[in-house]
Amino acid sequence: MSERAEGNLEPALIQRLHRALTESGDELFTLMQDGSPEVLRAALKNPALGEEHLRALLKRRDLTEDLLKAIHQHKAVASSHRLKVALAYNPMTPGPIVQSLLGQLFLFELITLCYLPGVTPDQKLAAERIILQRLPTTDLGNKVTLARRGTSTLVGELLKEGEPLLMEPCLANPRLKEISILQFLNGPKGTAETISIIARHPRWKTRPNLKMAILKNRKTPPVWFTLFLPPLRRVDLHELLASQRLSPGQKKLVEDEVRRRDR
């Protein structure tokens, strides 16, 4: 670029900087799309700059870390929950700032953050940790929604609670892992009702490991032995007989199946 061309740019930049400091209303919204970080930083000093202007600015995905730090320090952010959310959701916001904002977000805002493109593993882990800390005081209705939308970590923890009303939404969550169900079946919270919910669920009822875990649970109703034992391999039947976890009635059902096959 020639010196003359460069000189022609300077007055234009000066004019934009002046506008950034003095404009208001719709003109200020237009300036939020300016490509110059200097112009945007100048706009942060404009007394007419309000929450809506900053929210429009935070929708951009090309902001520098320095500019985002300056936005975080703006007085409007301290009193605006929506600005804190917008700042936390911007993928270019520095990690330490996001971490400082997480504790101020609502439950489902944290869930949304977990799935945002660009969220780091550390930020996701921190959001999950805050949600887990809030679970004891979260009402059942929100837990049901959380069971449907939660990450694998969150839905696994909800399953462990053993609440019958949470079972179906947890089991239907595509992020639920089989290991979480095995941990539940091997834990103390299972009941005849919740075990039966797992045993009849179309997604999980055919899993061999889950079938064995169901059959090894003392609280499993007899009907599931009637349905699950006939297709089992003989080696699996002997594994069940060797288990110390079966009730006497359950063990008799397994022995009856072994005798039936022997005949």
Rosetta silent file (secondary structure, phi, psi, omega in degrees, C-alpha in Angstrom):
SEQUENCE: MSERAEGNLEPALIQRLHRALTESGDELFTLMQDGSPEVLRAALKNPALGEEHLRALLKRRDLTEDLLKAIHQHKAVASSHRLKVALAYNPMTPGPIVQSLLGQLFLFELITLCYLPGVTPDQKLAAERIILQRLPTTDLGNKVTLARRGTSTLVGELLKEGEPLLMEPCLANPRLKEISILQFLNGPKGTAETISIIARHPRWKTRPNLKMAILKNRKTPPVWFTLFLPPLRRVDLHELLASQRLSPGQKKLVEDEVRRRDR
SCORE:     score description
SCORE:     0.000 S_00000001
   1 L     0.000  139.274 -178.415    0.000    0.000    0.000 S_00000001
   2 L   -76.645  161.521  179.024    1.367    3.457   -0.823 S_00000001
   3 H   -61.437  -35.646  179.965    2.047    6.133    1.794 S_00000001
   4 H   -64.320  -41.621 -179.528   -0.738    8.196    0.227 S_00000001
   5 H   -66.143  -40.821  178.737   -3.184    5.305    0.606 S_00000001
   6 H   -62.827  -39.306  179.741   -2.081    4.747    4.188 S_00000001
   7 H   -65.460  -33.523  178.315   -2.533    8.440    4.880 S_00000001
   8 H   -66.431  -27.962 -178.842   -6.040    8.325    3.469 S_00000001
   9 H   -75.156  -32.723 -172.904   -6.939    5.573    5.961 S_00000001
  10 H   -60.558  -48.025  177.946   -5.839    7.465    9.038 S_00000001
  11 H   -60.425  -35.694  179.755   -8.537   10.165    8.986 S_00000001
  12 H   -64.649  -41.152  178.877  -11.180    7.480    8.439 S_00000001
  13 H   -66.593  -40.730  177.901   -9.969    5.562   11.487 S_00000001
  14 H   -60.903  -40.865  178.824   -9.883    8.748   13.544 S_00000001
  15 H   -63.404  -42.077  179.404  -13.452    9.478   12.492 S_00000001
  16 H   -66.532  -37.068  177.535  -14.584    5.973   13.493 S_00000001
  17 H   -64.411  -40.632  178.184  -12.834    6.301   16.835 S_00000001
  18 H   -63.920  -43.300  178.449  -14.617    9.618   17.425 S_00000001
  19 H   -62.736  -39.183 -179.484  -17.950    8.047   16.498 S_00000001
  20 H   -61.165  -32.331 -178.567  -17.249    5.118   18.819 S_00000001
  21 H   -84.379  -20.151 -169.877  -16.854    7.539   21.714 S_00000001
  22 H  -122.456  -19.157 -175.413  -19.855    9.747   20.909 S_00000001
  23 L   -70.796  166.096  176.088  -22.530    7.838   18.957 S_00000001
  24 L  -147.680  172.316  174.351  -25.669    6.392   20.509 S_00000001
  25 H    62.127 -137.656 -175.251  -28.657    4.238   19.559 S_00000001
  26 H   -64.298  -33.588  179.093  -28.657    2.429   16.232 S_00000001
  27 H   -61.652  -36.344  179.058  -25.398    4.034   15.120 S_00000001
  28 H   -70.330  -34.148  174.429  -23.682    2.488   18.107 S_00000001
  29 H   -61.782  -40.558  178.908  -25.123   -0.913   17.165 S_00000001
  30 H   -61.936  -40.154 -179.697  -23.552   -0.473   13.717 S_00000001
  31 H   -66.089  -22.275  178.396  -20.189    0.254   15.308 S_00000001
  32 L   -65.712  -11.606  178.716  -20.379   -3.071   17.181 S_00000001
  33 L  -102.819    6.831 -179.537  -19.608   -4.688   13.814 S_00000001
  34 L   -63.695  144.346 -177.854  -16.496   -2.624   13.172 S_00000001
  35 L   -84.790   -4.634 -176.817  -13.441   -4.673   12.244 S_00000001
  36 L   -96.839  121.663  175.354  -10.990   -2.591   14.270 S_00000001
  37 H   -58.918  -32.610  179.417  -10.252   -3.654   17.875 S_00000001
  38 H   -64.126  -40.778  179.300   -9.243   -0.044   18.583 S_00000001
  39 H   -65.417  -43.723 -179.347  -12.681    1.204   17.547 S_00000001
  40 H   -65.633  -40.544  178.286  -14.420   -1.451   19.657 S_00000001
  41 H   -64.885  -37.215  176.983  -12.256   -0.684   22.677 S_00000001
  42 H   -64.315  -38.232 -179.332  -13.078    3.008   22.271 S_00000001
  43 H   -62.909  -28.112  178.749  -16.789    2.156   22.157 S_00000001
  44 L   -64.552  -19.306  179.416  -16.478    0.552   25.602 S_00000001
  45 L   -92.738   -3.560 -178.118  -15.790    4.065   26.968 S_00000001
  46 L   -72.731  122.873  179.937  -18.927    5.502   25.372 S_00000001
  47 L   -60.496  -23.331 -178.950  -21.409    6.547   28.123 S_00000001
  48 L   -83.395   -7.527 -179.204  -24.286    5.565   25.804 S_00000001
  49 L   -67.122  123.166 -178.101  -23.059    1.981   25.516 S_00000001
  50 L  -120.540 -174.438 -177.785  -25.648   -0.277   27.140 S_00000001
  51 H   -58.280  -43.802 -177.133  -26.361   -3.938   27.757 S_00000001
  52 H   -65.485  -34.848  176.501  -27.946   -4.525   24.354 S_00000001
  53 H   -64.866  -43.573 -179.032  -24.927   -3.081   22.561 S_00000001
  54 H   -67.585  -36.669  177.687  -22.605   -5.351   24.504 S_00000001
  55 H   -65.062  -38.952  176.388  -24.795   -8.392   23.856 S_00000001
  56 H   -63.037  -40.789  179.384  -24.664   -7.620   20.125 S_00000001
  57 H   -65.088  -40.383 -176.464  -20.887   -7.337   20.354 S_00000001
  58 H   -73.072   -9.594  173.743  -20.552  -10.623   22.245 S_00000001
  59 L   -74.093  -16.658  179.665  -22.349  -12.485   19.459 S_00000001
  60 L   -73.551  145.617 -179.159  -19.219  -12.008   17.368 S_00000001
  61 L  -110.806   16.928 -178.341  -16.769  -14.911   17.260 S_00000001
  62 L  -121.088   18.655 -178.205  -13.750  -12.904   16.110 S_00000001
  63 L   -77.757  146.694  178.631  -13.111  -10.820   19.233 S_00000001
  64 L   -79.838  158.734  178.233   -9.617  -10.752   20.711 S_00000001
  65 H   -61.389  -39.151 -179.598   -8.883  -11.989   24.222 S_00000001
  66 H   -62.497  -40.408  179.960   -7.797   -8.483   25.252 S_00000001
  67 H   -68.040  -39.660  178.570  -11.093   -7.031   24.091 S_00000001
  68 H   -65.849  -35.543  174.573  -13.060   -9.740   25.906 S_00000001
  69 H   -63.419  -41.007  178.858  -11.102   -8.998   29.077 S_00000001
  70 H   -65.630  -39.557  177.329  -12.016   -5.331   28.683 S_00000001
  71 H   -63.167  -42.074 -179.855  -15.699   -6.246   28.201 S_00000001
  72 H   -59.346  -31.531 -178.914  -15.551   -8.395   31.342 S_00000001
  73 L   -85.638   -6.148 -179.216  -14.334   -5.354   33.295 S_00000001
  74 L   -66.119  140.461 -175.537  -17.126   -3.121   31.953 S_00000001
  75 H   -60.800  -28.785 -178.438  -19.463   -1.944   34.709 S_00000001
  76 H   -65.815  -29.919 -177.423  -22.547   -3.194   32.828 S_00000001
  77 H   -66.880  -36.710 -176.591  -21.387   -6.813   33.126 S_00000001
  78 H   -60.667  -30.142 -175.295  -21.370   -6.737   36.933 S_00000001
  79 L  -108.043    4.984 -175.567  -25.108   -6.033   37.077 S_00000001
  80 L  -121.779  114.817  176.631  -26.328   -8.011   34.059 S_00000001
  81 H   -66.492  -38.603 -178.019  -26.884  -11.768   34.179 S_00000001
  82 H   -63.481  -34.909  177.852  -27.503  -11.885   30.433 S_00000001
  83 H   -70.874  -36.212  177.306  -24.105  -10.310   29.751 S_00000001
  84 H   -63.995  -40.670  178.262  -22.387  -12.809   32.024 S_00000001
  85 H   -64.755  -46.610 -178.767  -24.047  -15.635   30.111 S_00000001
  86 H   -61.477  -37.649  179.780  -23.103  -14.112   26.740 S_00000001
  87 H   -69.272  -42.520  179.504  -19.506  -13.677   27.901 S_00000001
  88 H   -65.998  -32.170 -177.209  -19.309  -17.250   29.204 S_00000001
  89 H   -81.549  -16.262 -178.708  -20.774  -18.579   25.932 S_00000001
  90 L   -72.475  123.246 -174.509  -18.331  -16.741   23.646 S_00000001
  91 L   -65.487  -15.145 -179.565  -15.749  -19.336   22.527 S_00000001
  92 L   -94.442   -4.143  179.000  -12.946  -16.761   22.548 S_00000001
  93 L   -64.550  130.405 -179.171  -13.445  -15.712   26.185 S_00000001
  94 L   -57.400  143.922 -177.253  -10.306  -16.617   28.178 S_00000001
  95 H   -51.747  -47.417 -179.029  -10.654  -19.701   30.388 S_00000001
  96 H   -58.222  -34.668  178.283  -10.081  -17.917   33.731 S_00000001
  97 H   -69.407  -44.305  178.105  -12.946  -15.511   32.974 S_00000001
  98 H   -58.664  -45.468 -179.520  -15.279  -18.367   32.033 S_00000001
  99 H   -58.936  -38.187 -178.558  -14.323  -20.191   35.231 S_00000001
 100 H   -71.360  -21.618 -177.200  -15.143  -17.093   37.295 S_00000001
 101 H   -92.189  -21.957 -171.903  -18.587  -16.811   35.677 S_00000001
 102 H   -56.140  -42.862 -177.301  -19.718  -20.454   35.930 S_00000001
 103 L   -64.807  -14.418 -178.886  -20.893  -20.234   39.520 S_00000001
 104 L   -97.476   -4.048 -179.497  -23.245  -17.391   38.557 S_00000001
 105 L   -86.159  152.587  176.673  -25.002  -19.295   35.750 S_00000001
 106 L   -77.799  167.191 -172.840  -28.316  -21.094   36.180 S_00000001
 107 H   -52.143  -53.616 -174.273  -28.599  -24.878   35.955 S_00000001
 108 H   -81.376  -14.965  169.169  -29.618  -25.183   32.316 S_00000001
 109 H   -68.867  -37.161  176.358  -27.304  -22.385   31.227 S_00000001
 110 H   -65.848  -40.339  177.659  -24.503  -24.582   32.531 S_00000001
 111 H   -61.791  -45.423  178.384  -25.887  -27.530   30.555 S_00000001
 112 H   -57.814  -42.478 -179.717  -25.961  -25.420   27.384 S_00000001
 113 H   -60.105  -37.158 -178.893  -22.355  -24.405   27.962 S_00000001
 114 H   -58.784  -27.346 -175.183  -21.307  -28.081   28.154 S_00000001
 115 L  -105.813    4.111 -177.922  -22.406  -28.585   24.538 S_00000001
 116 L   -70.724  138.603  172.945  -21.171  -25.337   23.001 S_00000001
 117 L   -59.778  134.266  178.148  -18.668  -25.632   20.143 S_00000001
 118 L    93.123   -9.334  178.581  -15.257  -24.595   21.380 S_00000001
 119 L   -66.744  137.011 -177.982  -15.849  -25.313   25.057 S_00000001
 120 L   -83.412  157.421  176.583  -12.682  -26.768   26.579 S_00000001
 121 H   -56.304  -38.147  179.970  -12.647  -30.049   28.562 S_00000001
 122 H   -65.422  -40.557  179.607  -11.684  -28.104   31.687 S_00000001
 123 H   -67.444  -40.982  177.942  -14.608  -25.707   31.299 S_00000001
 124 H   -63.091  -44.260  179.766  -17.023  -28.586   30.710 S_00000001
 125 H   -62.219  -41.119  179.398  -15.681  -30.422   33.749 S_00000001
 126 H   -65.319  -41.045  178.042  -16.027  -27.306   35.896 S_00000001
 127 H   -63.388  -43.365  178.337  -19.628  -26.776   34.729 S_00000001
 128 H   -62.081  -39.784 -178.690  -20.476  -30.409   35.502 S_00000001
 129 H   -63.112  -40.717  179.032  -18.919  -30.098   38.941 S_00000001
 130 H   -66.133  -41.308  178.604  -21.086  -27.080   39.776 S_00000001
 131 H   -61.584  -44.338 -179.840  -24.234  -28.889   38.575 S_00000001
 132 H   -61.419  -37.216  178.531  -23.370  -31.926   40.724 S_00000001
 133 H   -66.347  -27.908 -177.894  -22.938  -29.667   43.746 S_00000001
 134 H   -88.202  -12.909 -174.775  -26.443  -28.256   43.155 S_00000001
 135 H   -55.388  -41.717 -178.465  -28.183  -31.629   42.714 S_00000001
 136 H   -58.519  -25.873 -178.826  -29.122  -32.079   46.401 S_00000001
 137 H  -107.535    8.831  179.656  -31.189  -28.865   46.261 S_00000001
 138 L   -87.614  132.779 -177.980  -32.544  -29.339   42.707 S_00000001
 139 L   -72.733  162.400 -173.054  -36.260  -30.168   42.505 S_00000001
 140 H   -61.557  -38.968 -179.507  -37.457  -33.378   40.873 S_00000001
 141 H   -59.932  -43.624  178.092  -38.919  -31.653   37.809 S_00000001
 142 H   -69.504  -32.148  177.170  -35.586  -30.058   36.940 S_00000001
 143 H   -65.795  -37.699  177.664  -33.826  -33.350   37.603 S_00000001
 144 H   -62.091  -45.651  177.415  -36.088  -35.064   35.073 S_00000001
 145 H   -63.068  -40.682  178.785  -35.173  -32.450   32.456 S_00000001
 146 H   -63.981  -36.989  177.989  -31.529  -32.760   33.434 S_00000001
 147 H   -62.743  -33.778 -179.806  -31.757  -36.546   33.042 S_00000001
 148 H   -77.210  -34.576 -170.394  -32.934  -36.055   29.452 S_00000001
 149 H  -107.830  -10.612 -170.308  -30.392  -33.395   28.507 S_00000001
 150 L   -69.950  162.472  174.773  -27.416  -34.053   30.766 S_00000001
 151 L   -69.966  172.294 -179.784  -23.922  -35.187   29.858 S_00000001
 152 H   -60.253  -38.033  178.656  -22.865  -38.784   30.462 S_00000001
 153 H   -63.544  -45.761 -176.120  -21.372  -37.793   33.818 S_00000001
 154 H   -69.645  -43.582 -178.134  -24.526  -36.025   34.980 S_00000001
 155 H   -68.710  -31.716  175.751  -27.011  -38.653   33.818 S_00000001
 156 H   -64.554  -39.743  178.448  -24.893  -41.347   35.461 S_00000001
 157 H   -68.903  -38.872  178.093  -25.045  -39.510   38.777 S_00000001
 158 H   -64.730  -38.081  178.770  -28.799  -39.010   38.486 S_00000001
 159 H   -61.367  -37.719 -178.212  -29.268  -42.713   37.812 S_00000001
 160 H   -62.943  -21.042 -179.571  -27.425  -43.529   41.036 S_00000001
 161 L   -66.023  -25.849  177.378  -30.108  -41.710   43.027 S_00000001
 162 L    73.981   16.982  178.324  -32.478  -44.603   42.337 S_00000001
 163 L   -76.719  121.025 -177.223  -35.531  -42.352   41.970 S_00000001
 164 H   -54.409  -37.748 -177.585  -38.111  -44.274   39.883 S_00000001
 165 H   -70.538  -15.415  178.303  -39.274  -41.126   38.070 S_00000001
 166 H   -92.036  -15.026 -172.718  -35.719  -40.479   36.887 S_00000001
 167 H   -61.823  -52.848 -176.294  -35.109  -43.953   35.498 S_00000001
 168 H   -59.893  -50.358  179.092  -36.899  -43.636   32.147 S_00000001
 169 H   -63.324  -34.032  176.699  -35.412  -40.253   31.163 S_00000001
 170 H   -65.147  -47.435 -176.862  -31.947  -41.426   32.256 S_00000001
 171 H   -66.745  -27.017  179.573  -32.183  -44.665   30.294 S_00000001
 172 H   -83.778  -13.361 -179.125  -33.425  -42.802   27.205 S_00000001
 173 L   -68.291  121.431 -176.584  -30.531  -40.311   27.295 S_00000001
 174 L   -65.313  -13.002 -178.888  -28.232  -41.242   24.378 S_00000001
 175 L   -92.662   -5.668  177.808  -25.201  -40.194   26.420 S_00000001
 176 L   -65.918  135.835 -179.927  -25.814  -42.711   29.227 S_00000001
 177 L  -102.565  148.642 -179.337  -23.085  -45.359   29.366 S_00000001
 178 H   -58.087  -36.168 -178.486  -23.607  -49.029   30.148 S_00000001
 179 H   -60.329  -32.885  179.162  -21.040  -48.860   32.943 S_00000001
 180 H   -66.966  -37.078  177.941  -23.276  -46.390   34.818 S_00000001
 181 H   -69.854  -40.696  177.661  -26.163  -48.867   34.745 S_00000001
 182 H   -60.650  -41.565  178.560  -23.880  -51.673   35.915 S_00000001
 183 H   -62.835  -38.532  178.191  -22.732  -49.500   38.824 S_00000001
 184 H   -66.329  -46.148 -178.310  -26.354  -48.838   39.735 S_00000001
 185 H   -65.337  -29.167  178.963  -27.321  -52.518   39.554 S_00000001
 186 L   -90.644   -2.233 -179.050  -24.342  -53.458   41.710 S_00000001
 187 L   -96.091 -173.757 -173.071  -25.031  -50.664   44.198 S_00000001
 188 L   -89.100   -8.494 -170.843  -27.425  -50.356   47.142 S_00000001
 189 L   -88.845   -9.727 -177.310  -30.117  -48.121   45.596 S_00000001
 190 L   -66.760  143.931  175.125  -31.774  -50.624   43.256 S_00000001
 191 L  -129.026  169.599  177.609  -35.336  -51.775   44.004 S_00000001
 192 H   -55.804  -38.326 -178.540  -37.643  -54.311   42.357 S_00000001
 193 H   -68.093  -50.136 -176.082  -39.323  -51.412   40.559 S_00000001
 194 H   -70.808  -34.490  176.052  -36.195  -49.688   39.234 S_00000001
 195 H   -64.056  -39.405  179.185  -34.516  -52.973   38.273 S_00000001
 196 H   -66.826  -33.959  177.310  -37.632  -53.910   36.317 S_00000001
 197 H   -61.560  -42.181  177.775  -37.565  -50.566   34.505 S_00000001
 198 H   -67.295  -44.695 -174.444  -34.054  -51.387   33.274 S_00000001
 199 H   -63.347  -27.452 -178.650  -34.932  -55.015   32.472 S_00000001
 200 H  -100.852   -1.843 -175.717  -37.821  -54.013   30.183 S_00000001
 201 L   -70.897  127.586 -174.580  -36.175  -51.015   28.529 S_00000001
 202 L   -59.633  -29.077 -178.069  -35.881  -51.606   24.740 S_00000001
 203 L   -78.475  -29.849 -169.591  -32.424  -50.053   24.553 S_00000001
 204 L  -114.177  -15.796 -169.879  -30.844  -51.992   27.417 S_00000001
 205 L   -67.631  -17.387 -178.578  -32.763  -55.237   27.923 S_00000001
 206 L   -98.244    1.681 -178.401  -30.674  -57.223   25.426 S_00000001
 207 L   -74.847  120.259 -176.768  -27.246  -56.301   26.832 S_00000001
 208 H   -57.089  -43.127 -178.661  -25.603  -59.528   28.141 S_00000001
 209 H   -64.566  -37.194  179.646  -23.653  -57.794   30.923 S_00000001
 210 H   -71.315  -38.005  177.066  -26.770  -56.016   32.156 S_00000001
 211 H   -58.813  -45.372 -179.664  -28.808  -59.223   32.103 S_00000001
 212 H   -65.505  -40.058  179.107  -26.240  -60.938   34.324 S_00000001
 213 H   -65.492  -36.953  176.757  -26.106  -57.952   36.675 S_00000001
 214 H   -64.134  -44.398 -177.470  -29.903  -57.967   36.912 S_00000001
 215 H   -70.457  -20.805  179.566  -29.937  -61.701   37.676 S_00000001
 216 L   -90.984    0.281 -179.120  -27.269  -61.270   40.365 S_00000001
 217 L   -92.010  127.272 -176.290  -29.275  -58.631   42.237 S_00000001
 218 L   -63.574  -20.412 -177.011  -31.179  -59.973   45.270 S_00000001
 219 L   -92.106   -1.478 -179.044  -33.992  -57.488   44.642 S_00000001
 220 L   -68.115  127.245  179.037  -34.710  -58.650   41.078 S_00000001
 221 L   -62.756  150.292 -178.462  -38.301  -59.990   40.804 S_00000001
 222 H   -57.031  -29.622 -176.425  -38.688  -63.705   39.855 S_00000001
 223 H   -57.157  -32.727 -178.005  -40.343  -62.839   36.524 S_00000001
 224 H   -75.302  -25.403  172.499  -36.985  -61.731   35.115 S_00000001
 225 H   -68.841  -40.283  178.869  -35.440  -65.083   35.982 S_00000001
 226 H   -60.977  -38.101 -176.780  -38.280  -66.753   34.099 S_00000001
 227 H   -85.398  -36.481 -172.155  -37.597  -64.587   31.033 S_00000001
 228 H   -90.309  -27.240 -174.763  -33.803  -64.288   31.131 S_00000001
 229 L   -68.497  -44.837 -174.962  -32.650  -67.777   32.208 S_00000001
 230 L   -53.854  -40.368 -179.130  -33.784  -69.933   29.235 S_00000001
 231 L   -79.673   -9.395 -174.044  -31.550  -68.223   26.624 S_00000001
 232 L   -67.760  150.543  172.575  -28.480  -68.151   28.895 S_00000001
 233 L   -70.668  155.803  179.610  -25.452  -70.328   28.216 S_00000001
 234 H   -60.506  -37.004 -179.653  -24.823  -73.116   30.667 S_00000001
 235 H   -63.108  -33.777  177.942  -21.603  -71.437   31.788 S_00000001
 236 H   -69.521  -36.921  177.588  -23.623  -68.351   32.741 S_00000001
 237 H   -62.416  -41.982  179.314  -26.023  -70.478   34.786 S_00000001
 238 H   -69.500  -31.722  174.956  -23.128  -71.944   36.728 S_00000001
 239 H   -64.167  -40.398  177.359  -21.718  -68.463   37.247 S_00000001
 240 H   -64.741  -42.088  179.971  -25.046  -67.453   38.782 S_00000001
 241 H   -63.256  -30.935 -179.369  -25.079  -70.532   41.023 S_00000001
 242 H   -80.526  -12.503 -178.248  -21.611  -69.620   42.263 S_00000001
 243 L   -72.304  138.055  178.378  -22.684  -66.076   43.120 S_00000001
 244 L   -88.167    1.719 -172.892  -23.118  -65.277   46.811 S_00000001
 245 L   -94.631  -13.184 -177.437  -25.529  -62.464   46.032 S_00000001
 246 L   -75.927  145.549  172.368  -28.595  -64.492   45.057 S_00000001
 247 L   -75.139  161.905  177.778  -31.445  -65.020   47.494 S_00000001
 248 H   -55.507  -40.508  179.430  -32.434  -68.654   48.229 S_00000001
 249 H   -64.651  -39.846  178.967  -35.528  -68.253   46.021 S_00000001
 250 H   -66.977  -41.679 -179.781  -33.476  -66.881   43.142 S_00000001
 251 H   -62.238  -37.342  179.305  -30.913  -69.643   43.459 S_00000001
 252 H   -64.211  -37.998  178.482  -33.693  -72.251   43.291 S_00000001
 253 H   -62.358  -38.585  178.238  -34.940  -70.723   40.023 S_00000001
 254 H   -68.664  -43.279  178.656  -31.451  -71.106   38.543 S_00000001
 255 H   -61.449  -38.893  177.983  -31.166  -74.676   39.830 S_00000001
 256 H   -62.505  -38.616  178.753  -34.549  -75.489   38.314 S_00000001
 257 H   -66.901  -40.219  178.532  -33.331  -74.213   34.938 S_00000001
 258 H   -63.428  -44.365  179.684  -30.179  -76.340   35.164 S_00000001
 259 H   -64.529  -38.379 -179.799  -32.240  -79.430   36.013 S_00000001
 260 H   -60.128  -41.773  179.868  -34.647  -78.696   33.157 S_00000001
 261 H   -69.445  -37.085  178.902  -31.755  -78.676   30.717 S_00000001
 262 H   -61.500  -37.159  179.049  -30.273  -81.851   32.180 S_00000001
 263 L   -67.586    0.000    0.000  -33.585  -83.631   31.575 S_00000001
